[in-house]
């Protein structure tokens, strides 16, 4: 709804004062109307003088209107997307080196994360990596190219897992850190947890997920499962030879076949649970997450403020010019020092 408003309305009280001053100046300049026969002629038919002083009063009002800052104020509602932030929590424990389709799980995850970031430039993204402890690598950001470049350099060596307490799969602490890392201004908050293992360190992840959900944060979980859980996991070394992954006790590491924990985390976290066995499935999962949480337009209240001063100034110049022409037409002979014969 639009309406006119005036910042300094009191300035209009000067209008009659200026008009009186102008009238006195007019009399001083042209003298008493009688015995000037030319002015006397107009006093007998004062309509022209009324028009003249009406024009002059209008000039004064326009001038004061410029100083009073007359403007049009209004409000309008425009559609806008709520600010959405997605925080990816990526497991980079050594088991993520496992290969089953020619590419390691960590490389598949990195590729899909990069594509997801580039496909959603309106989102804000954050990134946490974890093994025995979680670390925030990227806080809330919309720098798609910067995020993509950073993700490209992540590896299992990003965390020095040979040090005490830094190896393992600490899902609870990762979720807790994620919940604390969101931007307070974000209106939609979602966590995407990507892991290939079960929790073996820290607190109960389900209890943490329940606390996170109370802050209106959704938790989606993606389990990177094995095609054949009976086979030990392996990766290819730089020399091209195959090496089997082993735990701290030297035993072979096997993939998770029934990730009940991740399913339960997504349930209490009001999110979705997915299983992925290869790159194409992981790509589809991220696409499904994107479509399921598509943002709905909201309406934002916008205030408009349009000053009429430029328009009033142009009117002032035009009317003042017209007043000069009208005055010369009425009293041209007097201005030229001539009188009627």
C-alpha positions as a Markdown table, in Angstrom:
| # | Residue | x | y | z |
|---|---|---|---|---|
| 1 | Unk | 0.0 | 0.0 | 0.0 |
| 2 | Unk | 1.4 | 3.4 | -1.1 |
| 3 | Unk | 0.9 | 6.7 | 0.6 |
| 4 | Unk | 2.4 | 10.2 | 0.6 |
| 5 | Unk | 4.4 | 11.4 | 3.5 |
| 6 | Unk | 6.3 | 14.6 | 4.3 |
| 7 | Unk | 9.5 | 14.7 | 6.3 |
| 8 | Unk | 9.3 | 18.4 | 7.3 |
| 9 | Unk | 5.7 | 19.5 | 7.0 |
| 10 | Unk | 6.2 | 22.6 | 9.2 |
| 11 | Unk | 8.1 | 24.3 | 6.3 |
| 12 | Unk | 4.8 | 25.1 | 4.6 |
| 13 | Unk | 3.9 | 27.7 | 7.3 |
| 14 | Unk | 6.4 | 30.0 | 5.4 |
| 15 | Unk | 4.2 | 30.0 | 2.3 |
| 16 | Unk | 2.0 | 33.0 | 3.2 |
| 17 | Unk | 5.0 | 34.8 | 4.6 |
| 18 | Unk | 6.9 | 34.5 | 1.4 |
| 19 | Unk | 3.8 | 35.5 | -0.6 |
| 20 | Unk | 3.3 | 38.7 | 1.5 |
| 21 | Unk | 7.0 | 39.5 | 1.1 |
| 22 | Unk | 6.7 | 39.0 | -2.7 |
| 23 | Unk | 3.6 | 41.3 | -2.8 |
| 24 | Unk | 5.4 | 44.0 | -0.9 |
| 25 | Unk | 8.4 | 43.7 | -3.2 |
| 26 | Unk | 6.0 | 43.9 | -6.2 |
| 27 | Unk | 4.5 | 47.2 | -4.8 |
| 28 | Unk | 7.9 | 48.7 | -4.1 |
| 29 | Unk | 9.0 | 47.9 | -7.6 |
| 30 | Unk | 5.9 | 49.1 | -9.5 |
| 31 | Unk | 4.6 | 51.8 | -7.2 |
| 32 | Unk | 1.1 | 52.4 | -6.0 |
| 33 | Unk | -1.3 | 51.1 | -8.6 |
| 34 | Unk | -2.8 | 54.6 | -9.1 |
| 35 | Unk | -2.2 | 56.9 | -11.0 |
| 36 | Unk | -0.3 | 54.3 | -13.2 |
| 37 | Unk | -2.9 | 54.0 | -15.9 |
| 38 | Unk | -1.6 | 50.6 | -17.1 |
| 39 | Unk | -1.9 | 49.0 | -13.7 |
| 40 | Unk | -5.2 | 50.8 | -13.1 |
| 41 | Unk | -6.6 | 49.0 | -16.2 |
| 42 | Unk | -5.9 | 45.6 | -14.6 |
| 43 | Unk | -7.3 | 46.7 | -11.3 |
| 44 | Unk | -10.6 | 47.4 | -13.0 |
| 45 | Unk | -10.6 | 43.8 | -14.2 |
| 46 | Unk | -8.4 | 42.1 | -11.5 |
| 47 | Unk | -8.9 | 38.6 | -12.9 |
| 48 | Unk | -5.5 | 38.6 | -14.5 |
| 49 | Unk | -3.8 | 39.7 | -11.2 |
| 50 | Unk | -5.6 | 36.9 | -9.4 |
| 51 | Unk | -4.2 | 34.4 | -11.9 |
| 52 | Unk | -0.7 | 35.9 | -11.6 |
| 53 | Unk | -0.7 | 35.7 | -7.8 |
| 54 | Unk | -2.2 | 32.2 | -8.0 |
| 55 | Unk | 0.7 | 31.1 | -10.1 |
| 56 | Unk | 3.2 | 32.8 | -7.7 |
| 57 | Unk | 1.6 | 31.0 | -4.8 |
| 58 | Unk | 2.0 | 27.7 | -6.6 |
| 59 | Unk | 5.7 | 28.5 | -7.3 |
| 60 | Unk | 6.1 | 29.1 | -3.5 |
| 61 | Unk | 4.4 | 25.8 | -2.7 |
| 62 | Unk | 6.6 | 23.9 | -5.1 |
| 63 | Unk | 9.7 | 25.5 | -3.7 |
| 64 | Unk | 8.7 | 24.6 | -0.1 |
| 65 | Unk | 7.7 | 21.1 | -1.2 |
| 66 | Unk | 11.2 | 20.5 | -2.4 |
| 67 | Unk | 12.5 | 21.5 | 1.1 |
| 68 | Unk | 9.8 | 19.5 | 2.9 |
| 69 | Unk | 11.0 | 16.3 | 1.2 |
| 70 | Unk | 7.7 | 15.0 | 0.0 |
| 71 | Unk | 7.9 | 11.3 | -0.9 |
| 72 | Unk | 5.9 | 8.2 | -1.7 |
| 73 | Unk | 6.3 | 5.5 | 0.8 |
| 74 | Unk | 4.9 | 2.0 | 0.5 |
| 75 | Unk | 5.3 | -1.7 | 1.2 |
| 76 | Unk | 5.2 | -4.6 | -1.1 |
| 77 | Unk | 5.7 | -8.3 | -0.8 |
| 78 | Unk | 8.1 | -10.0 | -3.0 |
| 79 | Unk | 8.8 | -13.8 | -3.3 |
| 80 | Unk | 12.1 | -14.9 | -1.9 |
| 81 | Unk | 13.8 | -18.2 | -1.0 |
| 82 | Unk | 14.6 | -18.8 | 2.6 |
| 83 | Unk | 18.3 | -19.1 | 3.4 |
| 84 | Unk | 19.3 | -22.8 | 3.3 |
| 85 | Unk | 22.5 | -24.2 | 4.7 |
| 86 | Unk | 23.7 | -27.7 | 4.2 |
| 87 | Unk | 26.5 | -29.1 | 6.3 |
| 88 | Unk | 28.2 | -32.2 | 4.9 |
| 89 | Unk | 29.8 | -34.5 | 7.5 |
| 90 | Unk | 32.3 | -36.8 | 5.7 |
| 91 | Unk | 33.9 | -39.8 | 7.2 |
| 92 | Unk | 37.6 | -39.9 | 6.2 |
| 93 | Unk | 38.7 | -42.9 | 8.2 |
| 94 | Unk | 41.1 | -45.3 | 6.4 |
| 95 | Unk | 38.2 | -47.6 | 5.4 |
| 96 | Unk | 37.1 | -44.9 | 3.0 |
| 97 | Unk | 40.1 | -45.9 | 0.8 |
| 98 | Unk | 38.2 | -49.1 | -0.1 |
| 99 | Unk | 37.6 | -49.7 | -3.8 |
| 100 | Unk | 34.9 | -51.8 | -5.3 |
| 101 | Unk | 34.2 | -50.1 | -8.6 |
| 102 | Unk | 37.6 | -48.7 | -9.6 |
| 103 | Unk | 37.3 | -45.6 | -7.5 |
| 104 | Unk | 37.7 | -45.3 | -3.7 |
| 105 | Unk | 34.8 | -44.4 | -1.5 |
| 106 | Unk | 36.4 | -41.1 | -0.5 |
| 107 | Unk | 37.0 | -40.1 | -4.1 |
| 108 | Unk | 33.4 | -40.9 | -5.1 |
| 109 | Unk | 32.1 | -38.9 | -2.1 |
| 110 | Unk | 34.3 | -35.9 | -3.0 |
| 111 | Unk | 33.2 | -35.9 | -6.6 |
| 112 | Unk | 29.5 | -36.0 | -5.7 |
| 113 | Unk | 29.9 | -33.3 | -3.0 |
| 114 | Unk | 31.6 | -31.0 | -5.5 |
| 115 | Unk | 28.9 | -31.5 | -8.1 |
| 116 | Unk | 26.2 | -30.9 | -5.4 |
| 117 | Unk | 27.8 | -27.6 | -4.4 |
| 118 | Unk | 28.1 | -26.4 | -8.0 |
| 119 | Unk | 24.5 | -27.3 | -8.7 |
| 120 | Unk | 23.1 | -25.3 | -5.8 |
| 121 | Unk | 24.7 | -21.9 | -5.8 |
| 122 | Unk | 22.0 | -20.4 | -3.6 |
| 123 | Unk | 22.8 | -22.7 | -0.7 |
| 124 | Unk | 25.3 | -22.1 | 1.9 |
| 125 | Unk | 27.6 | -25.0 | 2.6 |
| 126 | Unk | 29.8 | -26.2 | 5.4 |
| 127 | Unk | 32.1 | -29.3 | 5.6 |
| 128 | Unk | 33.2 | -31.4 | 8.6 |
| 129 | Unk | 35.5 | -34.4 | 8.2 |
| 130 | Unk | 35.9 | -36.9 | 11.0 |
| 131 | Unk | 37.6 | -40.1 | 12.0 |
| 132 | Unk | 38.4 | -40.5 | 15.7 |
| 133 | Unk | 37.6 | -36.7 | 16.1 |
| 134 | Unk | 35.7 | -34.3 | 13.9 |
| 135 | Unk | 37.2 | -31.1 | 12.4 |
| 136 | Unk | 35.3 | -28.2 | 10.8 |
| 137 | Unk | 37.1 | -27.5 | 7.5 |
| 138 | Unk | 34.6 | -25.1 | 5.9 |
| 139 | Unk | 32.2 | -22.8 | 7.7 |
| 140 | Unk | 29.0 | -21.5 | 6.1 |
| 141 | Unk | 30.0 | -20.3 | 2.6 |
| 142 | Unk | 28.5 | -19.8 | -0.9 |
| 143 | Unk | 31.9 | -19.7 | -2.6 |
| 144 | Unk | 31.2 | -22.7 | -4.9 |
| 145 | Unk | 34.5 | -22.7 | -6.6 |
| 146 | Unk | 36.5 | -22.3 | -3.4 |
| 147 | Unk | 34.5 | -25.1 | -1.7 |
| 148 | Unk | 35.0 | -27.4 | -4.7 |
| 149 | Unk | 38.8 | -26.7 | -4.8 |
| 150 | Unk | 39.1 | -27.4 | -1.0 |
| 151 | Unk | 37.1 | -30.6 | -1.3 |
| 152 | Unk | 39.4 | -31.8 | -4.1 |
| 153 | Unk | 42.4 | -31.8 | -1.7 |
| 154 | Unk | 40.8 | -33.8 | 1.1 |
| 155 | Unk | 42.2 | -37.2 | 1.8 |
| 156 | Unk | 42.4 | -39.7 | 4.7 |
| 157 | Unk | 45.7 | -37.9 | 5.6 |
| 158 | Unk | 43.8 | -34.7 | 6.3 |
| 159 | Unk | 43.5 | -36.1 | 9.8 |
| 160 | Unk | 46.7 | -37.7 | 11.1 |
| 161 | Unk | 45.1 | -40.9 | 12.1 |
| 162 | Unk | 48.4 | -42.5 | 13.3 |
| 163 | Unk | 48.2 | -40.2 | 16.4 |
| 164 | Unk | 46.3 | -41.5 | 19.5 |
| 165 | Unk | 42.6 | -40.7 | 19.5 |
| 166 | Unk | 42.4 | -39.6 | 15.9 |
| 167 | Unk | 41.5 | -43.0 | 14.3 |
| 168 | Unk | 38.1 | -44.7 | 14.3 |
| 169 | Unk | 34.6 | -43.5 | 13.6 |
| 170 | Unk | 33.3 | -41.0 | 16.1 |
| 171 | Unk | 29.8 | -40.2 | 14.7 |
| 172 | Unk | 28.4 | -38.6 | 17.8 |
| 173 | Unk | 31.0 | -35.9 | 18.1 |
| 174 | Unk | 30.8 | -35.2 | 14.4 |
| 175 | Unk | 27.0 | -34.6 | 14.7 |
| 176 | Unk | 27.5 | -32.4 | 17.8 |
| 177 | Unk | 30.1 | -30.2 | 16.0 |
| 178 | Unk | 27.9 | -29.9 | 13.0 |
| 179 | Unk | 24.9 | -28.7 | 15.0 |
| 180 | Unk | 27.1 | -25.9 | 16.5 |
| 181 | Unk | 28.6 | -24.9 | 13.2 |
| 182 | Unk | 25.4 | -23.6 | 11.4 |
| 183 | Unk | 25.0 | -19.9 | 10.7 |
| 184 | Unk | 22.3 | -18.5 | 13.0 |
| 185 | Unk | 20.7 | -16.6 | 10.1 |
| 186 | Unk | 20.1 | -19.8 | 8.1 |
| 187 | Unk | 16.4 | -20.7 | 8.1 |
| 188 | Unk | 16.7 | -24.2 | 6.7 |
| 189 | Unk | 19.4 | -26.4 | 8.2 |
| 190 | Unk | 20.4 | -29.9 | 7.0 |
| 191 | Unk | 23.2 | -32.3 | 7.8 |
| 192 | Unk | 24.3 | -34.9 | 5.3 |
| 193 | Unk | 26.3 | -37.6 | 7.0 |
| 194 | Unk | 28.4 | -39.9 | 4.8 |
| 195 | Unk | 30.1 | -42.9 | 6.3 |
| 196 | Unk | 31.0 | -46.5 | 5.6 |
| 197 | Unk | 31.2 | -47.7 | 9.2 |
| 198 | Unk | 29.5 | -48.1 | 12.5 |
| 199 | Unk | 30.2 | -45.9 | 15.5 |
| 200 | Unk | 33.1 | -47.3 | 17.5 |
| 201 | Unk | 34.0 | -44.2 | 19.6 |
| 202 | Unk | 32.3 | -41.4 | 21.6 |
| 203 | Unk | 28.8 | -41.1 | 22.9 |
| 204 | Unk | 25.6 | -42.6 | 21.6 |
| 205 | Unk | 24.9 | -41.0 | 18.2 |
| 206 | Unk | 21.2 | -41.5 | 18.4 |
| 207 | Unk | 20.9 | -39.4 | 21.5 |
| 208 | Unk | 23.0 | -36.7 | 19.9 |
| 209 | Unk | 20.8 | -36.8 | 16.8 |
| 210 | Unk | 17.7 | -36.4 | 18.9 |
| 211 | Unk | 19.1 | -33.3 | 20.5 |
| 212 | Unk | 20.1 | -31.9 | 17.1 |
| 213 | Unk | 16.6 | -32.5 | 15.7 |
| 214 | Unk | 15.1 | -30.4 | 18.5 |
| 215 | Unk | 16.9 | -27.4 | 16.9 |
| 216 | Unk | 15.0 | -27.9 | 13.7 |
| 217 | Unk | 18.0 | -29.5 | 12.0 |
| 218 | Unk | 17.4 | -32.4 | 9.6 |
| 219 | Unk | 19.9 | -35.2 | 9.5 |
| 220 | Unk | 20.2 | -37.3 | 6.3 |
| 221 | Unk | 22.5 | -40.4 | 6.5 |
| 222 | Unk | 24.2 | -42.1 | 3.6 |
| 223 | Unk | 25.7 | -45.6 | 4.3 |
| 224 | Unk | 28.5 | -46.6 | 1.8 |
| 225 | Unk | 27.9 | -50.3 | 1.9 |
| 226 | Unk | 29.8 | -53.2 | 0.3 |
| 227 | Unk | 28.5 | -55.1 | -2.7 |
| 228 | Unk | 29.8 | -58.3 | -1.0 |
| 229 | Unk | 30.1 | -57.9 | 2.8 |
| 230 | Unk | 31.9 | -61.2 | 3.0 |
| 231 | Unk | 35.0 | -59.9 | 1.2 |
| 232 | Unk | 37.6 | -57.8 | 3.1 |
| 233 | Unk | 38.1 | -54.3 | 1.9 |
| 234 | Unk | 41.1 | -53.3 | -0.1 |
| 235 | Unk | 42.7 | -50.4 | -1.9 |
| 236 | Unk | 45.3 | -49.9 | -4.6 |
| 237 | Unk | 48.6 | -48.5 | -3.6 |
| 238 | Unk | 50.6 | -46.1 | -5.6 |
| 239 | Unk | 52.7 | -48.9 | -7.0 |
| 240 | Unk | 49.6 | -50.6 | -8.4 |
| 241 | Unk | 49.5 | -53.4 | -5.9 |
| 242 | Unk | 46.4 | -54.3 | -3.8 |
| 243 | Unk | 46.5 | -53.9 | -0.1 |
| 244 | Unk | 43.9 | -55.1 | 2.3 |
| 245 | Unk | 42.6 | -52.7 | 5.0 |
| 246 | Unk | 43.2 | -53.8 | 8.6 |
| 247 | Unk | 42.1 | -52.5 | 12.0 |
| 248 | Unk | 44.4 | -51.7 | 14.9 |
| 249 | Unk | 44.6 | -55.4 | 15.8 |
| 250 | Unk | 45.7 | -56.4 | 12.3 |
| 251 | Unk | 42.3 | -57.9 | 11.4 |
| 252 | Unk | 40.7 | -57.5 | 8.0 |
| 253 | Unk | 38.1 | -54.8 | 7.7 |
| 254 | Unk | 34.8 | -55.7 | 6.2 |
| 255 | Unk | 32.1 | -53.5 | 4.9 |
| 256 | Unk | 28.8 | -52.8 | 6.8 |
| 257 | Unk | 26.0 | -54.9 | 5.4 |
| 258 | Unk | 23.1 | -53.7 | 7.6 |
| 259 | Unk | 23.7 | -50.1 | 8.8 |
| 260 | Unk | 20.9 | -50.0 | 11.5 |
| 261 | Unk | 22.6 | -47.2 | 13.4 |
| 262 | Unk | 22.5 | -44.8 | 10.4 |
| 263 | Unk | 18.9 | -45.7 | 9.7 |
| 264 | Unk | 17.9 | -44.8 | 13.2 |
| 265 | Unk | 19.9 | -41.6 | 13.2 |
| 266 | Unk | 18.0 | -40.4 | 10.1 |
| 267 | Unk | 14.7 | -41.4 | 11.7 |
| 268 | Unk | 15.2 | -39.4 | 14.9 |
| 269 | Unk | 16.8 | -36.6 | 12.9 |
| 270 | Unk | 13.7 | -36.2 | 10.7 |
| 271 | Unk | 15.8 | -36.9 | 7.6 |
| 272 | Unk | 16.2 | -39.7 | 5.1 |
| 273 | Unk | 18.4 | -42.8 | 5.0 |
| 274 | Unk | 20.2 | -44.1 | 1.9 |
| 275 | Unk | 22.5 | -46.9 | 0.9 |
| 276 | Unk | 25.1 | -46.4 | -1.8 |
| 277 | Unk | 27.3 | -49.1 | -3.5 |
| 278 | Unk | 28.8 | -47.1 | -6.3 |
| 279 | Unk | 29.2 | -43.6 | -7.8 |
| 280 | Unk | 26.0 | -43.6 | -9.8 |
| 281 | Unk | 23.9 | -44.6 | -6.7 |
| 282 | Unk | 25.6 | -41.9 | -4.6 |
| 283 | Unk | 24.9 | -39.3 | -7.3 |
| 284 | Unk | 21.2 | -40.3 | -7.4 |
| 285 | Unk | 21.0 | -40.1 | -3.6 |
| 286 | Unk | 22.2 | -36.4 | -3.6 |
| 287 | Unk | 19.7 | -35.7 | -6.3 |
| 288 | Unk | 16.9 | -37.2 | -4.3 |
| 289 | Unk | 17.9 | -35.2 | -1.2 |
| 290 | Unk | 17.9 | -32.0 | -3.3 |
| 291 | Unk | 14.4 | -32.7 | -4.6 |
| 292 | Unk | 12.9 | -33.8 | -1.3 |
| 293 | Unk | 14.0 | -30.7 | 0.5 |
| 294 | Unk | 13.2 | -28.2 | -2.3 |
| 295 | Unk | 12.6 | -24.8 | -0.9 |
| 296 | Unk | 9.2 | -23.1 | -1.1 |
| 297 | Unk | 8.9 | -19.4 | -1.8 |
| 298 | Unk | 8.2 | -17.1 | 1.0 |
| 299 | Unk | 7.2 | -13.5 | 0.8 |
| 300 | Unk | 9.5 | -10.8 | 2.1 |
| 301 | Unk | 8.2 | -7.4 | 3.0 |
| 302 | Unk | 10.0 | -4.7 | 1.1 |
| 303 | Unk | 9.8 | -0.9 | 1.9 |
| 304 | Unk | 9.9 | 1.6 | -0.9 |
| 305 | Unk | 10.8 | 5.3 | -0.5 |
| 306 | Unk | 10.6 | 7.5 | -3.7 |
| 307 | Unk | 11.4 | 11.2 | -3.3 |
| 308 | Unk | 9.3 | 13.6 | -5.3 |
| 309 | Unk | 11.9 | 16.4 | -4.9 |
| 310 | Unk | 13.4 | 16.0 | -8.4 |
| 311 | Unk | 9.9 | 16.1 | -10.0 |
| 312 | Unk | 8.9 | 19.1 | -7.9 |
| 313 | Unk | 12.1 | 20.9 | -8.9 |
| 314 | Unk | 11.4 | 20.4 | -12.6 |
| 315 | Unk | 7.8 | 21.7 | -12.0 |
| 316 | Unk | 9.2 | 24.6 | -10.0 |
| 317 | Unk | 11.5 | 25.6 | -12.9 |
| 318 | Unk | 8.7 | 25.2 | -15.4 |
| 319 | Unk | 6.1 | 27.2 | -13.4 |
| 320 | Unk | 8.6 | 29.9 | -12.5 |
| 321 | Unk | 9.4 | 30.3 | -16.2 |
| 322 | Unk | 5.7 | 30.5 | -17.0 |
| 323 | Unk | 5.2 | 33.1 | -14.3 |
| 324 | Unk | 7.9 | 35.3 | -15.8 |
| 325 | Unk | 6.3 | 35.0 | -19.2 |
| 326 | Unk | 2.8 | 35.8 | -17.9 |
| 327 | Unk | 4.1 | 38.8 | -15.9 |
| 328 | Unk | 5.8 | 40.2 | -19.0 |
| 329 | Unk | 2.7 | 39.8 | -21.0 |
| 330 | Unk | 0.6 | 41.6 | -18.4 |
| 331 | Unk | 3.1 | 44.4 | -17.6 |
| 332 | Unk | 5.4 | 44.4 | -20.5 |
| 333 | Unk | 4.9 | 48.1 | -21.3 |
| 334 | Unk | 5.5 | 49.0 | -17.7 |
| 335 | Unk | 8.8 | 47.0 | -17.7 |
| 336 | Unk | 9.9 | 48.7 | -20.9 |
| 337 | Unk | 9.2 | 52.2 | -19.4 |
| 338 | Unk | 6.3 | 52.9 | -21.8 |
| 339 | Unk | 2.8 | 54.0 | -21.0 |
| 340 | Unk | -0.5 | 53.9 | -22.8 |
| 341 | Unk | -1.3 | 57.0 | -24.9 |
